[in-house]
Short mmCIF file of C-alpha atoms and ligand atoms in Angstrom, two decimals:
data_model
loop_
_atom_site.label_atom_id
_atom_site.label_comp_id
_atom_site.label_asym_id
_atom_site.label_seq_id
_atom_site.Cartn_x
_atom_site.Cartn_y
_atom_site.Cartn_z
CA MET L 1 25.77 -11.88 -34.33
CA ALA L 2 23.23 -13.56 -36.69
CA GLU L 3 23.02 -11.10 -39.58
CA LYS L 4 19.21 -11.24 -39.47
CA PRO L 5 18.15 -12.40 -35.98
CA ASN L 6 14.68 -13.94 -36.13
CA ASN L 7 13.80 -14.84 -32.53
CA ILE L 8 14.47 -11.88 -30.29
CA VAL L 9 13.93 -11.33 -26.56
CA ILE L 10 13.82 -7.70 -25.46
CA MET L 11 13.98 -6.45 -21.86
CA THR L 12 12.90 -2.84 -21.37
CA GLY L 13 13.13 -0.40 -18.47
CA SER L 14 11.83 3.08 -17.72
CA GLY L 15 14.27 4.70 -20.16
CA ILE L 16 12.11 3.63 -23.10
CA SER L 17 9.18 5.62 -21.65
CA ALA L 18 11.25 8.68 -20.63
CA GLU L 19 10.61 10.61 -23.86
CA SER L 20 6.87 10.03 -23.43
CA GLY L 21 7.14 12.09 -20.25
CA ILE L 22 7.29 9.32 -17.62
CA ALA L 23 10.10 9.83 -15.10
CA THR L 24 12.79 7.17 -14.80
CA PHE L 25 13.82 5.96 -11.33
CA ARG L 26 17.54 6.63 -10.91
CA ASP L 27 18.28 9.47 -13.29
CA LYS L 28 18.76 12.93 -11.75
CA GLY L 29 15.44 14.05 -10.25
CA GLY L 30 13.99 10.58 -10.84
CA VAL L 31 11.25 8.84 -8.87
CA TRP L 32 13.61 7.56 -6.16
CA ALA L 33 14.98 11.07 -5.69
CA GLN L 34 11.44 12.21 -4.85
CA TYR L 35 10.19 9.22 -2.85
CA ASP L 36 11.73 6.69 -0.48
CA TYR L 37 11.07 3.36 -2.23
CA ARG L 38 10.78 1.68 1.18
CA GLN L 39 7.71 3.78 1.94
CA VAL L 40 5.90 3.46 -1.42
CA ALA L 41 7.17 0.27 -3.11
CA THR L 42 7.39 -2.41 -0.39
CA PRO L 43 4.75 -4.54 1.39
CA GLU L 44 5.98 -3.06 4.70
CA GLY L 45 5.41 0.46 3.36
CA PHE L 46 1.87 -0.48 2.31
CA GLU L 47 1.24 -1.98 5.75
CA ALA L 48 2.56 1.15 7.48
CA ASP L 49 0.85 3.81 5.38
CA PRO L 50 -1.51 2.50 2.67
CA ASP L 51 -2.83 6.00 1.96
CA LEU L 52 0.67 7.24 1.02
CA VAL L 53 1.16 4.22 -1.27
CA HIS L 54 -2.26 4.77 -2.90
CA ARG L 55 -1.42 8.46 -3.45
CA PHE L 56 1.92 7.49 -5.07
CA TYR L 57 0.29 5.08 -7.53
CA ASN L 58 -2.85 7.17 -8.07
CA ASP L 59 -0.62 10.08 -9.20
CA ARG L 60 1.31 7.80 -11.61
CA ARG L 61 -1.90 6.16 -12.92
CA ARG L 62 -3.46 9.58 -13.60
CA ALA L 63 -0.25 10.82 -15.31
CA LEU L 64 -0.18 7.71 -17.53
CA ALA L 65 -3.56 8.67 -18.99
CA THR L 66 -2.04 11.95 -20.24
CA VAL L 67 1.00 10.56 -22.12
CA GLU L 68 1.44 8.75 -25.43
CA PRO L 69 3.69 5.91 -26.62
CA ASN L 70 6.80 7.27 -28.37
CA ALA L 71 8.63 6.22 -31.55
CA ALA L 72 10.55 3.53 -29.65
CA HIS L 73 7.36 1.84 -28.39
CA LEU L 74 5.87 2.00 -31.91
CA ALA L 75 9.06 0.59 -33.46
CA LEU L 76 8.86 -2.48 -31.19
CA GLY L 77 5.24 -3.00 -32.29
CA GLN L 78 6.44 -2.96 -35.90
CA LEU L 79 9.33 -5.28 -35.03
CA GLN L 80 7.00 -7.90 -33.51
CA ALA L 81 4.72 -7.84 -36.58
CA GLY L 82 7.68 -7.89 -38.98
CA LEU L 83 9.37 -10.84 -37.27
CA ALA L 84 6.10 -12.80 -37.14
CA ALA L 85 5.59 -12.17 -40.87
CA ARG L 86 8.87 -13.96 -41.56
CA GLY L 87 8.30 -16.82 -39.15
CA GLY L 88 10.23 -15.26 -36.30
CA SER L 89 9.12 -13.91 -32.91
CA LEU L 90 9.58 -11.05 -30.45
CA THR L 91 9.14 -11.73 -26.73
CA LEU L 92 8.98 -8.49 -24.79
CA VAL L 93 9.75 -8.63 -21.07
CA THR L 94 9.34 -5.26 -19.38
CA GLN L 95 10.12 -3.89 -15.94
CA ASN L 96 7.73 -1.02 -16.71
CA VAL L 97 4.24 -0.93 -15.24
CA ASP L 98 2.92 1.54 -17.85
CA ASP L 99 0.80 0.41 -20.83
CA LEU L 100 2.85 2.22 -23.48
CA HIS L 101 4.18 -1.01 -25.02
CA GLU L 102 0.56 -2.21 -25.46
CA ARG L 103 -0.36 1.13 -26.98
CA GLY L 104 2.74 0.87 -29.18
CA GLY L 105 1.33 -2.34 -30.69
CA VAL L 106 3.28 -5.08 -28.90
CA GLU L 107 1.27 -8.18 -27.80
CA ASN L 108 1.76 -10.86 -25.12
CA ILE L 109 3.96 -8.59 -23.02
CA LEU L 110 5.54 -10.11 -19.89
CA HIS L 111 5.13 -7.42 -17.21
CA MET L 112 7.61 -8.77 -14.67
CA HIS L 113 6.93 -5.89 -12.23
CA GLY L 114 3.15 -5.89 -12.75
CA GLU L 115 0.83 -3.29 -14.27
CA LEU L 116 -0.26 0.17 -13.06
CA LEU L 117 -3.68 -0.22 -14.75
CA LYS L 118 -4.60 -3.32 -12.75
CA ALA L 119 -5.52 -3.80 -9.08
CA THR L 120 -5.63 -6.90 -6.90
CA CYS L 121 -7.29 -7.79 -3.58
CA VAL L 122 -4.90 -8.95 -0.85
CA TYR L 123 -7.68 -11.08 0.68
CA CYS L 124 -9.03 -13.06 -2.31
CA GLY L 125 -6.40 -12.45 -4.99
CA ASP L 126 -8.88 -11.06 -7.51
CA ILE L 127 -7.05 -9.17 -10.31
CA ARG L 128 -8.86 -6.65 -12.48
CA GLU L 129 -8.35 -3.69 -14.81
CA TRP L 130 -8.22 -0.48 -12.77
CA ARG L 131 -7.95 3.03 -14.21
CA GLU L 132 -9.38 5.06 -11.31
CA ASN L 133 -7.90 5.91 -7.92
CA LEU L 134 -7.38 3.16 -5.39
CA SER L 135 -8.06 3.77 -1.68
CA THR L 136 -8.43 1.92 1.59
CA ALA L 137 -12.16 2.71 1.50
CA LEU L 138 -12.74 0.37 -1.44
CA ILE L 139 -14.69 -2.89 -0.98
CA CYS L 140 -13.53 -5.86 -3.08
CA GLU L 141 -16.35 -6.80 -5.48
CA ILE L 142 -15.53 -10.50 -5.12
CA CYS L 143 -14.91 -11.15 -1.41
CA LYS L 144 -16.59 -7.95 -0.12
CA CYS L 145 -13.62 -7.28 2.18
CA ALA L 146 -12.63 -3.62 2.70
CA GLY L 147 -9.19 -2.06 2.58
CA GLY L 148 -7.48 -4.87 0.67
CA MET L 149 -7.33 -3.40 -2.83
CA ARG L 150 -3.71 -2.67 -3.90
CA PRO L 151 -1.88 -1.88 -7.13
CA TYR L 152 -1.09 -5.01 -9.18
CA VAL L 153 2.59 -4.01 -9.02
CA VAL L 154 5.53 -6.13 -7.80
CA TRP L 155 7.18 -4.37 -4.87
CA PHE L 156 10.74 -4.74 -3.62
CA GLY L 157 10.92 -8.03 -1.73
CA GLU L 158 8.14 -9.60 -3.84
CA ILE L 159 8.65 -12.17 -6.61
CA PRO L 160 8.76 -10.80 -10.19
CA ARG L 161 6.29 -12.46 -12.55
CA HIS L 162 6.61 -14.48 -15.79
CA MET L 163 10.25 -15.44 -15.13
CA GLU L 164 9.67 -19.00 -16.45
CA ASP L 165 8.20 -17.71 -19.71
CA ALA L 166 11.05 -15.23 -20.06
CA ALA L 167 13.66 -17.95 -19.47
CA ASP L 168 11.93 -20.23 -22.02
CA ALA L 169 11.95 -17.45 -24.61
CA LEU L 170 15.65 -16.83 -23.98
CA MET L 171 16.42 -20.53 -24.60
CA SER L 172 15.17 -20.27 -28.19
CA ALA L 173 16.38 -16.73 -28.91
CA ASP L 174 19.14 -15.74 -31.27
CA LEU L 175 19.37 -12.22 -29.82
CA PHE L 176 18.75 -10.60 -26.42
CA VAL L 177 18.36 -6.80 -26.38
CA SER L 178 18.20 -4.61 -23.27
CA ILE L 179 16.59 -1.20 -23.78
CA GLY L 180 16.35 1.75 -21.38
CA THR L 181 17.38 0.11 -18.12
CA SER L 182 20.22 0.87 -15.72
CA GLY L 183 20.73 -2.81 -14.92
CA SER L 184 20.42 -2.04 -11.20
CA VAL L 185 17.61 -4.41 -10.21
CA TYR L 186 17.67 -8.22 -10.31
CA PRO L 187 16.49 -10.56 -11.75
CA ALA L 188 16.06 -8.26 -14.79
CA ALA L 189 19.70 -7.21 -14.59
CA GLY L 190 20.76 -10.87 -14.74
CA PHE L 191 19.13 -11.60 -18.11
CA VAL L 192 22.23 -10.60 -20.08
CA SER L 193 24.39 -13.11 -18.19
CA GLU L 194 21.77 -15.82 -18.73
CA ALA L 195 21.73 -15.00 -22.44
CA ARG L 196 25.51 -15.19 -22.69
CA ALA L 197 25.56 -18.50 -20.84
CA LEU L 198 23.12 -19.79 -23.50
CA GLY L 199 25.36 -18.52 -26.29
CA VAL L 200 22.77 -15.88 -27.29
CA ASP L 201 24.06 -12.63 -28.80
CA THR L 202 23.44 -9.61 -26.55
CA MET L 203 22.91 -5.93 -27.33
CA GLU L 204 22.30 -2.83 -25.19
CA LEU L 205 20.31 0.17 -26.46
CA ASN L 206 20.41 2.93 -23.86
CA LEU L 207 20.98 6.65 -23.36
CA GLU L 208 24.38 5.84 -21.86
CA PRO L 209 26.29 2.67 -20.86
CA SER L 210 24.42 0.89 -18.03
CA GLU L 211 26.01 -0.84 -15.04
CA ASN L 212 25.86 -4.01 -17.14
CA ALA L 213 27.40 -2.49 -20.28
CA ARG L 214 30.50 -4.74 -20.17
CA HIS L 215 28.33 -7.88 -20.57
CA PHE L 216 26.89 -6.87 -23.96
CA THR L 217 28.57 -7.88 -27.22
CA ALA L 218 26.95 -4.96 -29.12
CA ALA L 219 25.52 -1.58 -28.12
CA ALA L 220 24.13 1.70 -29.38
CA TYR L 221 23.75 4.78 -27.18
CA GLY L 222 21.40 7.72 -27.53
CA PRO L 223 17.73 8.61 -26.96
CA ALA L 224 15.45 5.58 -27.41
CA THR L 225 13.26 7.44 -29.91
CA GLU L 226 16.33 7.66 -32.19
CA ILE L 227 18.30 4.45 -31.64
CA VAL L 228 15.38 1.99 -31.34
CA PRO L 229 13.66 2.82 -34.64
CA ALA L 230 17.08 2.82 -36.37
CA TRP L 231 17.92 -0.60 -34.93
CA VAL L 232 14.48 -2.04 -35.85
CA LYS L 233 14.96 -0.77 -39.41
CA SER L 234 18.28 -2.63 -39.57
CA ILE L 235 16.53 -5.86 -38.49
CA LEU L 236 13.42 -5.76 -40.72
N1 APR R 1 16.44 6.84 -23.98
C1 APR R 1 17.10 5.70 -23.64
N2 APR R 1 17.50 5.42 -22.37
C2 APR R 1 17.21 6.34 -21.43
C3 APR R 1 16.54 7.55 -21.71
C4 APR R 1 16.14 7.78 -23.06
N3 APR R 1 15.50 8.90 -23.41
N4 APR R 1 16.43 8.27 -20.55
C5 APR R 1 17.01 7.52 -19.59
N5 APR R 1 17.49 6.36 -20.10
C6 APR R 1 18.19 5.28 -19.40
C7 APR R 1 19.09 5.76 -18.30
O1 APR R 1 20.39 6.02 -18.81
C8 APR R 1 19.10 4.55 -17.35
O2 APR R 1 20.13 3.64 -17.70
O3 APR R 1 17.19 4.48 -18.79
C9 APR R 1 17.74 3.89 -17.61
C10 APR R 1 16.76 4.09 -16.47
O4 APR R 1 17.27 3.42 -15.36
P1 APR R 1 16.41 3.41 -14.01
O5 APR R 1 15.94 4.78 -13.72
O6 APR R 1 17.21 2.66 -12.98
O7 APR R 1 15.09 2.58 -14.37
P2 APR R 1 14.96 1.01 -14.55
O8 APR R 1 16.25 0.41 -15.02
O9 APR R 1 13.76 0.77 -15.37
O10 APR R 1 14.68 0.50 -13.05
C11 APR R 1 14.42 -0.87 -12.90
O11 APR R 1 13.87 -0.49 -10.58
O12 APR R 1 12.87 0.76 -8.99
C12 APR R 1 12.72 -0.35 -9.75
O13 APR R 1 10.66 -1.27 -10.29
C13 APR R 1 11.52 -0.24 -10.63
O14 APR R 1 11.22 -1.28 -12.77
C14 APR R 1 12.07 -0.42 -12.03
C15 APR R 1 13.42 -1.07 -11.79
#
């Protein structure tokens, strides 16, 4: 591994937000233990019962307003500034739809699964900031159609966003780090193999070894609020 990597790509998952009080998906008692993802995180589910889907995201949007970024989010903000100060770069690709990376100071984040604090209209494609509840009663301000406002979130079966930009960043990286993800969902789970194929060093920072653990050339395990700041300190 380059002793002082300068161009880093980081992929994060819900584990980095766990200590802020946001539930992960597949840990014990996680989101998918409480909800059937087919009902609340697929286009078919939205078609079948839009009110249930709005309730699911309205609850998560309201909860997000009550939590704070944790030491791991803040450490990545410091990492991005520190790398830029020495002519390097941090590209952050996240599977998370929360805004805790933004509030932790990271810029130009690639939200591959969309953003909880944005909404889009299925009829005209308008995308806008949205911090209130969504419902089927809403009228789109642009096309004036009713019932088409939905969370700007990528559901199962839909195409993740910013994959080109992420792949470009990986091409010029000297380190790929995966933080707080179980490596269960593609294409995010495939990034480590892409990095290795490009000859990029790979590292996993997670509470425990993920399903992808064997693909990483380095790793540190423990709570993100402990291992991420320690790792950032070793880089800057
Ligand atoms: N610190 C570090 N890692 C943690 C912590 C913590 N405090 N708590 C949990 N983790 C780890 C778990 O060990 C697990 O490997 O975070 C990971 C969470 O995995 P998942 O619950 O599967 O969440 P994630 O990998 O983000 O899911 C990916 O699946 O359902 C979709 O769209 C959803 O973006 C999500 C995607």
